[in-house]
Amino acid sequence: MKYILNNSILCHRTIEDGLIITITSQETIHVEEGEEELLTLLDIFSKPTSYEEAFTLVNEKNYISEGKFQEIFELLRTNNILKEYIEEKSSELSSYQLEKYKRQISSFNSLSGVEYYQSIEMQKKICNSCICIVGIGGTGSHLALTLASIGVEELILVDYDSIELSNTSRQVLYSEEDIGKLKMSVAEEKLKKYNSNIKITTYNVHIESEEDYSFLNAHKNISLLILCADTPRGKIQYFTDDYTKKNNIPWLMYGPFHHYQILVGPYLIPNKTRTYSDIFKQEKVSYDDQLESINKNFVASICDPYNGFASQFVAIEILKILTGFTQTSLLERRYYINTNTWVINYVDYAK
């Protein structure tokens, strides 16, 4: 077994306290003795090195008994400073992936209890995932860009609109030169500039019933569906719930509302959690011509920072879902975020 230094550690000296080591998710270590031997070992383990190799190398510079060496080694392992390194795991990602996502891999690797090879496995799970986003507007365009950037290598994008001038102030994938073009064509082109490995399938479809999701029957590997579309209002959630339930696809929804409010979740897994219809009973509503006429004046108003904040909140939870480095907070739970006061509340729907 070889070991490698956690590259999230920092060492510095102070006049009063001497050598200090800081490590992600651990308490600061104050080194009171054996500073020279410890620093020599940290330098040795900056490259993958076995226990035996390190013992030999450290004794070429400073004599140290095997008992003392083992004591320091255990200190390094216990305090998240040394990570197990399995070279074969690194080869599971291409050189392009290792270089592109090295900061992400390093971030996973910095966590206590996560070995270097496990951080590689986490990135591999992200790269191998397939995520469907329904609605590539204000929130969906932010989310698609983030998922492509973190390494999701298969996206299914669903929308039906052409780009208008008003889209360019709040839908991050579209610029003024794109006005008049189909959102799906522009989104695919832009996202591939951020991730050359990505496979993107687009559908220019307006979801108006559960049956309108039938094009997804051709995709048997969907890891997660994210609902970012909001029309037909009060209905599309139930169409999505019915389809995902029948096809065993985990899903969640989110979005801003009432200018400064944001809702996120719940994350639902068919046959494991309650369904959306179980949690939110669908009301039977009727409309007459007068109501329809009045409702035509409705404008879904929003400012872009709220789209971006909501989407990054969700992207963090997707990272948890895909990698498993910790449990998602959204399982059968909905968060409500008041961005005026930054008060966050949630409602649990699990039985």
Short mmCIF file of C-alpha atoms in Angstrom, two decimals:
data_model
loop_
_atom_site.label_atom_id
_atom_site.label_comp_id
_atom_site.label_asym_id
_atom_site.label_seq_id
_atom_site.Cartn_x
_atom_site.Cartn_y
_atom_site.Cartn_z
CA MET A 1 0.00 0.00 0.00
CA LYS A 2 1.22 3.48 -0.89
CA TYR A 3 0.25 6.76 0.75
CA ILE A 4 0.19 10.36 -0.44
CA LEU A 5 0.03 13.70 1.31
CA ASN A 6 -3.38 15.35 1.64
CA ASN A 7 -2.82 18.41 -0.53
CA SER A 8 -5.17 20.53 1.58
CA ILE A 9 -2.62 20.83 4.43
CA LEU A 10 -0.70 24.00 5.17
CA CYS A 11 2.35 24.37 7.42
CA HIS A 12 3.60 27.57 8.99
CA ARG A 13 5.66 28.72 11.94
CA THR A 14 4.95 31.35 14.55
CA ILE A 15 7.38 32.80 17.06
CA GLU A 16 5.20 31.75 20.00
CA ASP A 17 3.78 28.40 18.87
CA GLY A 18 6.40 27.01 16.50
CA LEU A 19 5.29 24.67 13.70
CA ILE A 20 1.55 24.61 13.05
CA ILE A 21 -0.26 22.30 10.61
CA THR A 22 -3.79 23.04 9.41
CA ILE A 23 -5.87 20.40 7.64
CA THR A 24 -9.39 20.43 6.22
CA SER A 25 -11.99 19.06 8.68
CA GLN A 26 -9.41 18.57 11.46
CA GLU A 27 -8.25 20.60 14.43
CA THR A 28 -5.02 22.54 14.03
CA ILE A 29 -1.92 20.56 15.05
CA HIS A 30 0.79 22.27 17.11
CA VAL A 31 4.08 20.38 16.72
CA GLU A 32 6.01 20.51 20.00
CA GLU A 33 8.82 18.05 19.21
CA GLY A 34 10.23 16.04 16.30
CA GLU A 35 9.66 18.90 13.90
CA GLU A 36 12.57 18.00 11.60
CA GLU A 37 11.54 14.34 11.22
CA LEU A 38 7.91 15.31 10.66
CA LEU A 39 8.72 17.81 7.92
CA THR A 40 11.00 15.28 6.25
CA LEU A 41 8.16 12.74 6.19
CA LEU A 42 5.69 15.27 4.79
CA ASP A 43 8.16 16.00 2.01
CA ILE A 44 8.64 12.26 1.30
CA PHE A 45 4.91 11.61 1.12
CA SER A 46 4.35 14.45 -1.37
CA LYS A 47 4.67 11.59 -3.87
CA PRO A 48 3.05 8.14 -3.56
CA THR A 49 5.27 6.20 -1.16
CA SER A 50 4.90 3.00 0.84
CA TYR A 51 5.43 2.75 4.59
CA GLU A 52 8.63 0.79 4.07
CA GLU A 53 10.00 3.18 1.44
CA ALA A 54 9.29 6.17 3.67
CA PHE A 55 11.07 4.57 6.64
CA THR A 56 14.15 3.96 4.51
CA LEU A 57 14.13 7.48 3.01
CA VAL A 58 13.66 9.30 6.30
CA ASN A 59 16.61 7.42 7.80
CA GLU A 60 18.83 8.60 4.97
CA LYS A 61 18.36 12.13 6.33
CA ASN A 62 17.51 11.75 10.00
CA TYR A 63 17.91 8.66 12.14
CA ILE A 64 14.56 7.62 13.59
CA SER A 65 13.62 4.39 15.35
CA GLU A 66 10.90 2.23 13.83
CA GLY A 67 8.76 2.82 16.92
CA LYS A 68 9.03 6.60 16.59
CA PHE A 69 8.42 6.37 12.84
CA GLN A 70 5.25 4.36 13.43
CA GLU A 71 4.07 6.91 16.01
CA ILE A 72 4.48 9.78 13.53
CA PHE A 73 2.93 7.74 10.73
CA GLU A 74 -0.16 7.02 12.85
CA LEU A 75 -0.38 10.72 13.73
CA LEU A 76 -0.42 11.58 10.03
CA ARG A 77 -3.04 8.95 9.21
CA THR A 78 -5.29 9.76 12.16
CA ASN A 79 -5.30 13.48 11.42
CA ASN A 80 -6.25 13.25 7.73
CA ILE A 81 -2.75 14.16 6.57
CA LEU A 82 -1.91 10.94 4.72
CA LYS A 83 -4.24 9.26 2.23
CA GLU A 84 -4.21 5.78 0.77
CA TYR A 85 -3.09 5.84 -2.86
CA ILE A 86 -4.03 3.13 -5.36
CA GLU A 87 -2.40 3.88 -8.71
CA GLU A 88 -4.82 1.70 -10.69
CA LYS A 89 -7.72 3.92 -9.59
CA SER A 90 -6.13 6.99 -11.18
CA SER A 91 -6.17 5.23 -14.55
CA GLU A 92 -9.97 4.96 -14.35
CA LEU A 93 -10.06 8.62 -15.42
CA SER A 94 -8.40 9.91 -18.56
CA SER A 95 -5.49 12.33 -18.35
CA TYR A 96 -7.93 15.02 -19.59
CA GLN A 97 -10.35 14.27 -16.74
CA LEU A 98 -7.62 14.10 -14.10
CA GLU A 99 -6.26 17.48 -15.16
CA LYS A 100 -9.62 19.20 -15.71
CA TYR A 101 -11.14 18.09 -12.40
CA LYS A 102 -7.99 17.98 -10.25
CA ARG A 103 -9.27 20.75 -7.93
CA GLN A 104 -12.56 18.89 -7.44
CA ILE A 105 -10.77 15.61 -6.82
CA SER A 106 -8.53 17.43 -4.36
CA SER A 107 -11.60 18.85 -2.62
CA PHE A 108 -13.13 15.39 -2.17
CA ASN A 109 -9.74 14.06 -1.08
CA SER A 110 -9.47 16.74 1.61
CA LEU A 111 -12.44 15.28 3.49
CA SER A 112 -11.76 13.20 6.56
CA GLY A 113 -12.34 9.51 5.90
CA VAL A 114 -12.04 9.88 2.10
CA GLU A 115 -8.94 8.25 0.61
CA TYR A 116 -7.34 9.49 -2.59
CA TYR A 117 -8.65 6.55 -4.64
CA GLN A 118 -12.17 7.22 -3.32
CA SER A 119 -12.00 10.83 -4.52
CA ILE A 120 -11.16 9.45 -7.98
CA GLU A 121 -14.18 7.15 -7.75
CA MET A 122 -16.39 10.12 -6.82
CA GLN A 123 -15.30 12.07 -9.88
CA LYS A 124 -15.84 8.99 -12.02
CA LYS A 125 -19.44 8.76 -10.74
CA ILE A 126 -20.01 12.37 -11.78
CA CYS A 127 -18.55 11.76 -15.24
CA ASN A 128 -20.60 8.59 -15.76
CA SER A 129 -23.92 10.15 -14.74
CA CYS A 130 -26.77 11.13 -17.05
CA ILE A 131 -28.99 14.01 -15.96
CA CYS A 132 -32.15 15.26 -17.62
CA ILE A 133 -33.08 18.92 -17.17
CA VAL A 134 -36.59 19.95 -18.16
CA GLY A 135 -36.68 23.68 -18.86
CA ILE A 136 -33.46 25.42 -19.96
CA GLY A 137 -34.47 28.92 -18.98
CA GLY A 138 -33.52 30.99 -15.96
CA THR A 139 -32.70 28.18 -13.54
CA GLY A 140 -32.14 25.38 -16.05
CA SER A 141 -29.45 27.24 -18.00
CA HIS A 142 -27.51 28.00 -14.79
CA LEU A 143 -27.79 24.38 -13.67
CA ALA A 144 -26.81 22.91 -17.04
CA LEU A 145 -23.69 25.08 -17.15
CA THR A 146 -22.66 24.03 -13.64
CA LEU A 147 -23.25 20.32 -14.28
CA ALA A 148 -21.24 20.44 -17.50
CA SER A 149 -18.45 22.25 -15.66
CA ILE A 150 -18.20 19.76 -12.78
CA GLY A 151 -17.94 16.85 -15.20
CA VAL A 152 -21.38 15.38 -15.91
CA GLU A 153 -20.74 13.88 -19.33
CA GLU A 154 -24.30 13.17 -20.45
CA LEU A 155 -27.10 15.70 -20.38
CA ILE A 156 -30.63 15.45 -21.75
CA LEU A 157 -32.07 18.93 -22.26
CA VAL A 158 -35.76 19.65 -22.83
CA ASP A 159 -37.31 22.98 -23.83
CA TYR A 160 -39.37 24.39 -26.68
CA ASP A 161 -38.72 28.14 -26.79
CA SER A 162 -36.82 30.41 -29.09
CA ILE A 163 -34.55 33.02 -27.53
CA GLU A 164 -36.00 36.48 -26.92
CA LEU A 165 -34.30 39.68 -25.79
CA SER A 166 -35.77 39.40 -22.27
CA ASN A 167 -34.13 35.96 -21.90
CA THR A 168 -30.66 37.47 -22.16
CA SER A 169 -30.94 39.27 -18.80
CA ARG A 170 -31.65 36.14 -16.76
CA GLN A 171 -30.78 33.00 -18.75
CA VAL A 172 -27.03 32.63 -18.60
CA LEU A 173 -26.49 30.49 -21.70
CA TYR A 174 -28.01 33.01 -24.13
CA SER A 175 -26.66 36.29 -25.47
CA GLU A 176 -28.18 38.98 -27.67
CA GLU A 177 -26.61 37.50 -30.79
CA ASP A 178 -28.68 34.33 -30.14
CA ILE A 179 -32.07 36.06 -30.38
CA GLY A 180 -34.45 34.11 -32.62
CA LYS A 181 -32.55 30.83 -32.36
CA LEU A 182 -33.88 27.72 -30.64
CA LYS A 183 -32.76 27.48 -27.03
CA MET A 184 -31.83 23.84 -27.45
CA SER A 185 -29.44 24.48 -30.34
CA VAL A 186 -27.68 27.34 -28.57
CA ALA A 187 -27.52 25.53 -25.21
CA GLU A 188 -25.86 22.49 -26.77
CA GLU A 189 -23.30 24.59 -28.61
CA LYS A 190 -22.40 26.67 -25.54
CA LEU A 191 -22.16 23.75 -23.10
CA LYS A 192 -19.77 21.82 -25.32
CA LYS A 193 -17.34 24.72 -25.02
CA TYR A 194 -17.13 24.04 -21.29
CA ASN A 195 -16.82 20.26 -21.51
CA SER A 196 -15.46 18.67 -24.68
CA ASN A 197 -16.33 15.17 -23.43
CA ILE A 198 -20.00 15.88 -22.91
CA LYS A 199 -22.77 14.12 -24.82
CA ILE A 200 -25.89 16.25 -25.12
CA THR A 201 -29.27 15.10 -26.39
CA THR A 202 -31.84 17.84 -26.91
CA TYR A 203 -35.61 17.69 -27.33
CA ASN A 204 -37.60 20.65 -28.57
CA VAL A 205 -40.77 19.59 -26.74
CA HIS A 206 -43.41 21.42 -24.67
CA ILE A 207 -44.50 19.13 -21.82
CA GLU A 208 -48.29 19.38 -21.59
CA SER A 209 -49.08 15.85 -20.38
CA GLU A 210 -47.39 12.78 -18.95
CA GLU A 211 -47.40 11.26 -22.45
CA ASP A 212 -45.26 14.14 -23.70
CA TYR A 213 -42.38 12.61 -21.76
CA SER A 214 -42.46 9.47 -23.94
CA PHE A 215 -39.28 10.53 -25.81
CA LEU A 216 -37.36 9.72 -22.62
CA ASN A 217 -38.27 6.05 -23.05
CA ALA A 218 -35.22 5.77 -25.31
CA HIS A 219 -32.96 6.64 -22.35
CA LYS A 220 -32.53 3.83 -19.84
CA ASN A 221 -29.63 5.33 -17.89
CA ILE A 222 -31.05 8.55 -16.43
CA SER A 223 -29.48 9.12 -13.00
CA LEU A 224 -31.67 12.08 -12.09
CA LEU A 225 -34.33 14.36 -13.59
CA ILE A 226 -34.45 18.02 -12.57
CA LEU A 227 -37.64 19.96 -13.22
CA CYS A 228 -36.86 23.61 -13.97
CA ALA A 229 -39.91 24.33 -16.14
CA ASP A 230 -42.92 25.97 -14.51
CA THR A 231 -45.59 25.61 -17.17
CA PRO A 232 -48.28 24.40 -17.46
CA ARG A 233 -48.58 26.04 -14.04
CA GLY A 234 -49.70 23.75 -11.28
CA LYS A 235 -49.70 20.75 -13.64
CA ILE A 236 -46.20 19.98 -14.90
CA GLN A 237 -45.10 18.75 -11.44
CA TYR A 238 -47.79 16.07 -11.57
CA PHE A 239 -46.98 15.07 -15.17
CA THR A 240 -43.34 14.71 -14.11
CA ASP A 241 -44.26 12.78 -10.96
CA ASP A 242 -46.42 10.32 -12.90
CA TYR A 243 -43.78 9.68 -15.54
CA THR A 244 -40.82 9.32 -13.17
CA LYS A 245 -42.82 7.03 -10.88
CA LYS A 246 -43.65 4.65 -13.74
CA ASN A 247 -40.09 4.70 -15.08
CA ASN A 248 -38.21 4.59 -11.78
CA ILE A 249 -36.36 7.90 -12.24
CA PRO A 250 -35.36 9.95 -9.17
CA TRP A 251 -36.27 13.62 -9.52
CA LEU A 252 -36.49 16.99 -7.82
CA MET A 253 -37.69 20.50 -8.55
CA TYR A 254 -36.74 24.00 -7.45
CA GLY A 255 -37.06 27.66 -8.31
CA PRO A 256 -37.47 31.25 -7.12
CA PHE A 257 -40.91 32.73 -6.42
CA HIS A 258 -42.41 35.99 -5.08
CA HIS A 259 -39.27 37.88 -6.13
CA TYR A 260 -37.06 37.06 -3.12
CA GLN A 261 -38.20 33.57 -2.09
CA ILE A 262 -36.64 30.28 -3.22
CA LEU A 263 -37.92 26.74 -2.82
CA VAL A 264 -35.77 23.66 -3.30
CA GLY A 265 -36.97 20.06 -3.28
CA PRO A 266 -38.17 17.61 -2.35
CA TYR A 267 -35.89 14.93 -3.81
CA LEU A 268 -38.03 11.90 -4.56
CA ILE A 269 -37.05 8.33 -5.41
CA PRO A 270 -39.73 6.02 -6.86
CA ASN A 271 -40.50 2.99 -4.66
CA LYS A 272 -38.39 4.44 -1.82
CA THR A 273 -40.04 7.74 -0.93
CA ARG A 274 -43.52 9.19 -1.14
CA THR A 275 -44.50 10.57 -4.52
CA TYR A 276 -45.13 14.23 -5.24
CA SER A 277 -48.84 13.46 -5.60
CA ASP A 278 -48.82 11.81 -2.18
CA ILE A 279 -47.27 14.88 -0.58
CA PHE A 280 -49.06 17.61 -2.49
CA LYS A 281 -52.61 16.61 -3.33
CA GLN A 282 -53.61 18.02 -6.70
CA GLU A 283 -56.50 20.42 -6.51
CA LYS A 284 -59.22 20.27 -9.09
CA VAL A 285 -59.56 23.68 -10.68
CA SER A 286 -61.73 25.07 -13.41
CA TYR A 287 -61.31 28.15 -15.57
CA ASP A 288 -63.83 30.19 -17.49
CA ASP A 289 -63.12 32.62 -20.32
CA GLN A 290 -62.91 35.60 -17.98
CA LEU A 291 -60.33 33.96 -15.73
CA GLU A 292 -58.31 32.84 -18.75
CA SER A 293 -58.37 36.40 -20.09
CA ILE A 294 -57.12 37.84 -16.80
CA ASN A 295 -54.42 35.20 -16.38
CA LYS A 296 -52.96 36.01 -19.78
CA ASN A 297 -51.56 39.16 -18.15
CA PHE A 298 -49.45 37.12 -15.74
CA VAL A 299 -45.68 37.55 -16.15
CA ALA A 300 -43.23 35.23 -14.39
CA SER A 301 -40.97 37.94 -12.98
CA ILE A 302 -37.50 37.22 -11.64
CA CYS A 303 -34.00 38.68 -11.36
CA ASP A 304 -31.05 36.56 -12.40
CA PRO A 305 -29.16 36.39 -9.07
CA TYR A 306 -32.06 34.40 -7.59
CA ASN A 307 -31.85 31.91 -10.46
CA GLY A 308 -28.12 31.56 -9.90
CA PHE A 309 -28.33 31.14 -6.13
CA ALA A 310 -31.12 28.56 -6.33
CA SER A 311 -29.24 26.60 -9.01
CA GLN A 312 -25.99 26.49 -7.06
CA PHE A 313 -27.89 25.29 -3.97
CA VAL A 314 -29.30 22.44 -6.06
CA ALA A 315 -25.95 21.71 -7.75
CA ILE A 316 -24.38 21.12 -4.33
CA GLU A 317 -27.13 18.64 -3.48
CA ILE A 318 -26.69 16.91 -6.85
CA LEU A 319 -22.98 16.59 -6.05
CA LYS A 320 -23.95 14.80 -2.82
CA ILE A 321 -26.44 12.54 -4.62
CA LEU A 322 -24.00 11.53 -7.36
CA THR A 323 -20.89 11.00 -5.25
CA GLY A 324 -22.31 9.96 -1.88
CA PHE A 325 -19.62 11.89 0.05
CA THR A 326 -22.47 12.82 2.40
CA GLN A 327 -26.23 12.39 2.41
CA THR A 328 -28.38 14.86 0.51
CA SER A 329 -30.50 17.15 2.66
CA LEU A 330 -33.36 17.14 0.15
CA LEU A 331 -34.69 13.59 0.49
CA GLU A 332 -38.45 14.08 1.05
CA ARG A 333 -37.68 17.59 2.29
CA ARG A 334 -38.37 21.04 0.89
CA TYR A 335 -36.33 24.10 1.80
CA TYR A 336 -37.70 27.64 1.77
CA ILE A 337 -35.11 30.42 1.61
CA ASN A 338 -36.04 34.04 2.27
CA THR A 339 -33.24 36.01 0.63
CA ASN A 340 -34.42 39.27 2.24
CA THR A 341 -33.63 37.97 5.72
CA TRP A 342 -31.58 34.84 4.86
CA VAL A 343 -33.86 32.79 7.06
CA ILE A 344 -33.95 29.17 5.88
CA ASN A 345 -36.80 26.85 6.86
CA TYR A 346 -37.64 23.36 5.74
CA VAL A 347 -40.53 20.94 5.82
CA ASP A 348 -40.02 17.18 6.13
CA TYR A 349 -42.51 15.02 4.23
CA ALA A 350 -41.18 11.60 5.17
CA LYS A 351 -43.68 9.46 7.05
#
